[in-house]
């Protein structure tokens, strides 16, 4: 018995591509497509085989994210966040919690959602006998809507500690708003989640070692960044392929260009050279960063701060390249494809809108500062939720 | 009795701004807003006082276009095309045709539409006793829908000559499609016009001197380019002002930026410097080009090829700068404003979508080639419909 | 009797051009060329006619600096610094000091040198009965060597006040080192001046109002920046003209370019477009800034902080553009001219070396910060020696 | 017995670094340093062990070139051209010629020079009984002066065929001019070689398969490009390391930067991020290209046009990145290091002058065209001497 990942990825991408343009226009919740993702069997891609998952490394998992993002970066986002939540349990939780939650994830076919935006400190918790009670809210909770399970975070009122726990999405007191309506990434349901006396039991608090608990736990931010990198890169790839296809099949030479086909236009060739080079450098560095992540992952608790720092630097390099590639290629696709590419039914502006929205996750300028501090001063990025 | 242009422009811009975001989303025909433009009295801005118009020079007229584009670049497009048609009558038509058509434009409050896309040679004409009969079609006929009068172009079957004429928009045989649906400039109605045995009478054929009839007639392309320049620039200005307003009122400093307000962030200051400089250079060159256009306009039939060439070079310079400014500022507005600016209800992506769509009118690469040919070889741009 | 400025500038430039390449290689002191400058009669360009000078405004004076920089940016530097010292007497000194020193400058044909580098605080002064005694040193004293008169600055030991005075260059205790040997601006003699008990008499201390004494006194930094702007711009112009000349006369088409002459190469045309546009924007903004400086200069003591701030902003804009233009054009000249342009005897690398050296005067990054602070926060550049 | 390459490279680099700045200033022939290179034993790096050489692959050999270029790009050029001539014998010559010439190269410690500039067709040959007689000249003959052996090329008068042969450098009729004097790469002796009835015997004509004789023979251009890539990259690396060292040890914070050390300046950190990223992408792609070259080299006569095309594409990618990195880093080193770095005795401008000179070898614009043609049209670069 073998699961053909490649075939399932290809099938899923074809399914999502069918109406990706239409769904971008309407936005909102992608009930059906979430089920397609679930049915693909790929939700367990990153879950170790000992828990029944497909046990793939990050390089493979992130390449699948990238491929999905090429056709539908909203679904890629939800899909990737599944793996981020799964990994969070492995980064922050005990072996027993991992066994419990991940086995169930496989068996119950859980789709995980995110309610732990670390930049939003409006959710607060108090300790009670059974565990903690959470009140307040979190913004940008991508994938919470429609999820089976959630990772939730809050600051303890008593000591300010940042804690993360796992709960069923239908846990009493959880209200998931439908307030996400952005110019891009329109079906990520990245809205607000509100908590009213929401209980997280002791067993489901990920405290061993918990956030910032070890160099290995700090590797979570590197994984989170690598997901962004691969979504940006998928967008760049998708835009590039559309640009190439449109130019080859539809573009006409300019009236006084002196060439008989657009494919021979000297300036279009030049533009394609730079688009290709931007895509290619971003791709090579995303893959290098993924390999470094895999090597660090294998070290588990033996991971040192230095080794984690090396991964963080690789992520910054790849992030800057992917960020720029996604924006530049998605905008320049129109320069090469020409005015005909602006027809609304083609929806080719969605690459730029998706990239533009998602690249604001954390500022490029501070990625550059981190990289500069490493390049000039030999200082690794300070471990935070973003670096 | 004096007509306060400034007050009317301000009022019109306020009216258009009210629902510009909403209208960008729905697209389609702006029946009501076209009437607001008509009611502003500004449709006669460029018509000489001897025909009852406001008699403003191009510098002033183009600055009004720019201001309208700042809030609504679709309406600015329709508004600007009124002046382009009016000017076309003056570039190509006899004094008697000017008197006739422009006096009526003032008295009947005509809104002119465009059906003369020179890049589309699918409209053909045959000569009949009363004038010519046009068959075929034209694409990208901005403003034709809802217009009172149209300028129409066709190639004569007999000798290939390119002719332009003026007809009422409801002339028998004219069918104006509602097929414009682009990612930007969504209310310009830049769809297809179809002709079935449409008659243009001898009196309404603009043959004296007609297209390419004299250096002065060739100045039309410079005016057409200057309209694009000022719409791009208006978009850049609008995006810049939104960026600045949002950053000042809403942006928070990044978590580990070390500054207490976004307004002191070193990288945001740097970004604003470059955005401002791009806007400012584009503005200065657009104004310089408009002044050169005015000076050339005053020369009328005494205009030489060289003097026309100087205007064309100024247009190329201004066009490149405005093109780049509109795209860069409308994309970077998000880098400075941050993730909060992506909320769909703000509609801040419309600047980029409008700029992206409209900057494909004619390729930047060939503007650069024209400028390079002048810079290196002292050759003025060859007069065409685009240069 | 009229002095034909144009003819004298042209003649001087021709003289300097003759051996500019050779003098760049040897570096060192340009005894003979300083005399050519003196003999040109142009040292009194900015001195008011009431003191016997040519009484030209800054626009004219700076354009002469620019033209000289086109052929010899070291000599342009020395020449420009004459006008800066002359102006410093007018910015900081009393009417009587102006009358005295500037009349003598005309009559004795004085060439002024600079020993007041405000960024170097190693010269200190004590008050004595006759005036002040200066000890210590100053670096980057462009033009001190070979000068007749010097402007000298020092900080008073008693209260830290920054004072400026005028002395003969051969004043006892002044030692002018010959230690300037840089990769560019090789004949500016921008070395060290050492002071041993150098007396500056009361009459020659420029205390009315002195540095930072009024908005008008603060305009001196704007003039200093405008000199840099016009030297950078002259370098850009010189590089551009050499690039164009070499390409037109010597460049051959690339082997498989498909064109028969380099002048038709699509990529060379593109490069020239961008070089030209960079040169042209820098030129227009340098002229705009000079006009603002002239307007502010005419206001003299009535100049407000706001009006001075407007000039400072115009200088920042022009400086950024000229800085970038000088570096980009002087490097890209080789891309357009090709390998043949690297022959050492042509000395075409001097434009880049000169620009590279001189553009480090004060950092571009902080010019951008100043401009950003104005663009985002409506804050004028804080008056300093550089802004 | 083992030859410690690493130790010999380090020692050679140290020796060359000692007076590299001084030799850049004087230019001319580096008699002594050529002997240091010869004495390093590294001239046989790429010669197969079966002929007595060190038998290293291209990845290793090119990395040595890169390291030498970091301290002295002129010597790196001469050193690299040794390997290019050695390889040319393997690309174009028979097994017997390889055995003969390469064994002697090892045994006689030959230093090879280049007189086969394929872009210069002024050397012509006639067939005689003993071989061919060459007359005419070749420009840009790097390393010919001081060489023991030369590769020479000429076009046959009879049929225009391009032939390459090996001769002793002191062969009668060969005159090596000392006319190389460029702004950079000043000790490469890339001057003119003149031929007067120079005999190349049949045995020394490399006709099996000769230039353009097979896909493997066409791989020579890929190796030639990879040498350029690694010299550019060495220059970029050298400039980067100097920039970093100078900034860390000498740069002071700007007066109103608000930071206490340059190492914390936000804009310097940003600049270092971009410099690092440019260096790093160029490095990764140079190594990828070298690995592809090695894989293709191993295929020898089994190499297909497609496989050769893949290498050519990798070279174009790496070349564009290295070209840009060398120019940008060598110029921006001054922005980060500041005015103090312009002192002539430091000679830090030599990186830019070397890069600027050597990057004109073949135009970047046509590298971009080749890459664009591949990206858009799936067309491999046409095999030429440059692609």
Short mmCIF file of N, CA, C and O in Angstrom, two decimals, chain B residues 351-386:
data_model
loop_
_atom_site.label_atom_id
_atom_site.label_comp_id
_atom_site.label_asym_id
_atom_site.label_seq_id
_atom_site.Cartn_x
_atom_site.Cartn_y
_atom_site.Cartn_z
N UNK B 351 -6.13 51.84 -6.88
CA UNK B 351 -5.11 52.68 -7.54
C UNK B 351 -4.19 51.83 -8.40
O UNK B 351 -3.91 52.15 -9.54
N UNK B 352 -3.74 50.71 -7.81
CA UNK B 352 -2.86 49.83 -8.59
C UNK B 352 -3.59 49.22 -9.76
O UNK B 352 -3.09 49.17 -10.88
N UNK B 353 -4.82 48.74 -9.52
CA UNK B 353 -5.56 48.12 -10.63
C UNK B 353 -5.84 49.11 -11.75
O UNK B 353 -5.73 48.80 -12.94
N UNK B 354 -6.18 50.33 -11.37
CA UNK B 354 -6.41 51.35 -12.40
C UNK B 354 -5.12 51.69 -13.15
O UNK B 354 -5.11 51.78 -14.39
N UNK B 355 -4.04 51.87 -12.39
CA UNK B 355 -2.76 52.20 -13.02
C UNK B 355 -2.29 51.05 -13.89
O UNK B 355 -1.83 51.24 -15.02
N UNK B 356 -2.41 49.84 -13.34
CA UNK B 356 -1.94 48.66 -14.06
C UNK B 356 -2.67 48.50 -15.38
O UNK B 356 -2.08 48.16 -16.41
N UNK B 357 -3.97 48.74 -15.36
CA UNK B 357 -4.77 48.60 -16.58
C UNK B 357 -4.43 49.70 -17.59
O UNK B 357 -4.17 49.43 -18.77
N UNK B 358 -4.40 50.93 -17.10
CA UNK B 358 -4.28 52.06 -18.02
C UNK B 358 -2.85 52.20 -18.56
O UNK B 358 -2.66 52.67 -19.69
N UNK B 359 -1.86 51.80 -17.77
CA UNK B 359 -0.46 51.92 -18.25
C UNK B 359 -0.14 50.94 -19.37
O UNK B 359 0.96 50.98 -19.92
N UNK B 360 -1.07 50.05 -19.68
CA UNK B 360 -0.85 49.14 -20.79
C UNK B 360 -1.33 49.71 -22.12
O UNK B 360 -1.28 49.05 -23.15
N UNK B 361 -1.79 50.96 -22.09
CA UNK B 361 -2.32 51.61 -23.29
C UNK B 361 -1.34 51.52 -24.47
O UNK B 361 -1.70 51.13 -25.58
N UNK B 362 -0.11 51.90 -24.19
CA UNK B 362 0.96 51.67 -25.18
C UNK B 362 2.22 51.38 -24.40
O UNK B 362 2.43 51.93 -23.33
N UNK B 363 3.09 50.47 -24.89
CA UNK B 363 4.12 49.89 -24.03
C UNK B 363 5.22 50.87 -23.61
O UNK B 363 5.76 51.61 -24.45
N UNK B 364 5.54 50.84 -22.36
CA UNK B 364 6.63 51.63 -21.80
C UNK B 364 7.93 51.38 -22.56
O UNK B 364 8.71 52.31 -22.81
N UNK B 365 8.16 50.13 -22.92
CA UNK B 365 9.42 49.80 -23.58
C UNK B 365 9.63 50.61 -24.86
O UNK B 365 10.77 50.97 -25.19
N UNK B 366 8.56 50.88 -25.57
CA UNK B 366 8.71 51.64 -26.81
C UNK B 366 8.73 53.15 -26.57
O UNK B 366 9.22 53.91 -27.40
N UNK B 367 8.24 53.57 -25.44
CA UNK B 367 8.49 54.96 -25.04
C UNK B 367 9.98 55.14 -24.76
O UNK B 367 10.58 56.13 -25.17
N UNK B 368 10.55 54.17 -24.08
CA UNK B 368 11.99 54.25 -23.79
C UNK B 368 12.80 54.21 -25.08
O UNK B 368 13.78 54.93 -25.23
N UNK B 369 12.39 53.39 -26.00
CA UNK B 369 13.12 53.33 -27.27
C UNK B 369 13.07 54.68 -27.97
O UNK B 369 14.08 55.17 -28.50
N UNK B 370 11.88 55.29 -28.00
CA UNK B 370 11.75 56.61 -28.62
C UNK B 370 12.68 57.62 -27.94
O UNK B 370 13.34 58.42 -28.61
N UNK B 371 12.67 57.59 -26.63
CA UNK B 371 13.49 58.57 -25.91
C UNK B 371 14.97 58.30 -26.15
O UNK B 371 15.76 59.23 -26.33
N UNK B 372 15.34 57.03 -26.17
CA UNK B 372 16.73 56.68 -26.42
C UNK B 372 17.16 57.10 -27.82
O UNK B 372 18.28 57.57 -28.02
N UNK B 373 16.28 56.95 -28.76
CA UNK B 373 16.61 57.32 -30.14
C UNK B 373 16.81 58.83 -30.25
O UNK B 373 17.63 59.31 -31.02
N UNK B 374 16.08 59.54 -29.45
CA UNK B 374 16.28 60.98 -29.43
C UNK B 374 17.58 61.33 -28.71
O UNK B 374 18.39 62.13 -29.18
N UNK B 375 17.79 60.68 -27.56
CA UNK B 375 18.96 61.01 -26.74
C UNK B 375 20.25 60.65 -27.46
O UNK B 375 21.22 61.41 -27.44
N UNK B 376 20.28 59.50 -28.09
CA UNK B 376 21.52 59.05 -28.74
C UNK B 376 21.66 59.58 -30.16
O UNK B 376 22.75 59.97 -30.57
N UNK B 377 20.54 59.60 -30.90
CA UNK B 377 20.63 59.87 -32.33
C UNK B 377 19.99 61.18 -32.78
O UNK B 377 19.88 61.42 -33.99
N UNK B 378 19.50 61.99 -31.85
CA UNK B 378 18.86 63.26 -32.20
C UNK B 378 17.63 63.08 -33.09
O UNK B 378 17.30 63.98 -33.87
N UNK B 379 16.99 61.94 -33.01
CA UNK B 379 15.82 61.68 -33.85
C UNK B 379 14.55 61.88 -33.02
O UNK B 379 14.38 61.24 -31.98
N UNK B 380 13.66 62.74 -33.48
CA UNK B 380 12.38 62.92 -32.79
C UNK B 380 11.51 61.68 -32.97
O UNK B 380 11.63 60.98 -33.99
N UNK B 381 10.62 61.44 -32.04
CA UNK B 381 9.68 60.33 -32.23
C UNK B 381 8.91 60.48 -33.54
O UNK B 381 8.45 61.58 -33.86
N UNK B 382 8.81 59.40 -34.28
CA UNK B 382 8.00 59.42 -35.49
C UNK B 382 6.55 59.69 -35.10
O UNK B 382 6.02 59.01 -34.23
N UNK B 383 5.91 60.67 -35.73
CA UNK B 383 4.50 60.90 -35.39
C UNK B 383 3.63 59.69 -35.73
O UNK B 383 3.61 59.23 -36.87
N UNK B 384 3.01 59.15 -34.70
CA UNK B 384 2.02 58.08 -34.86
C UNK B 384 0.86 58.43 -33.94
O UNK B 384 0.88 59.48 -33.31
N UNK B 385 -0.07 57.53 -33.82
CA UNK B 385 -1.17 57.78 -32.89
C UNK B 385 -0.69 57.73 -31.45
O UNK B 385 -1.43 58.10 -30.54
N UNK B 386 0.51 57.25 -31.21
CA UNK B 386 1.00 57.06 -29.84
C UNK B 386 2.23 57.89 -29.53
O UNK B 386 2.71 57.87 -28.42
#
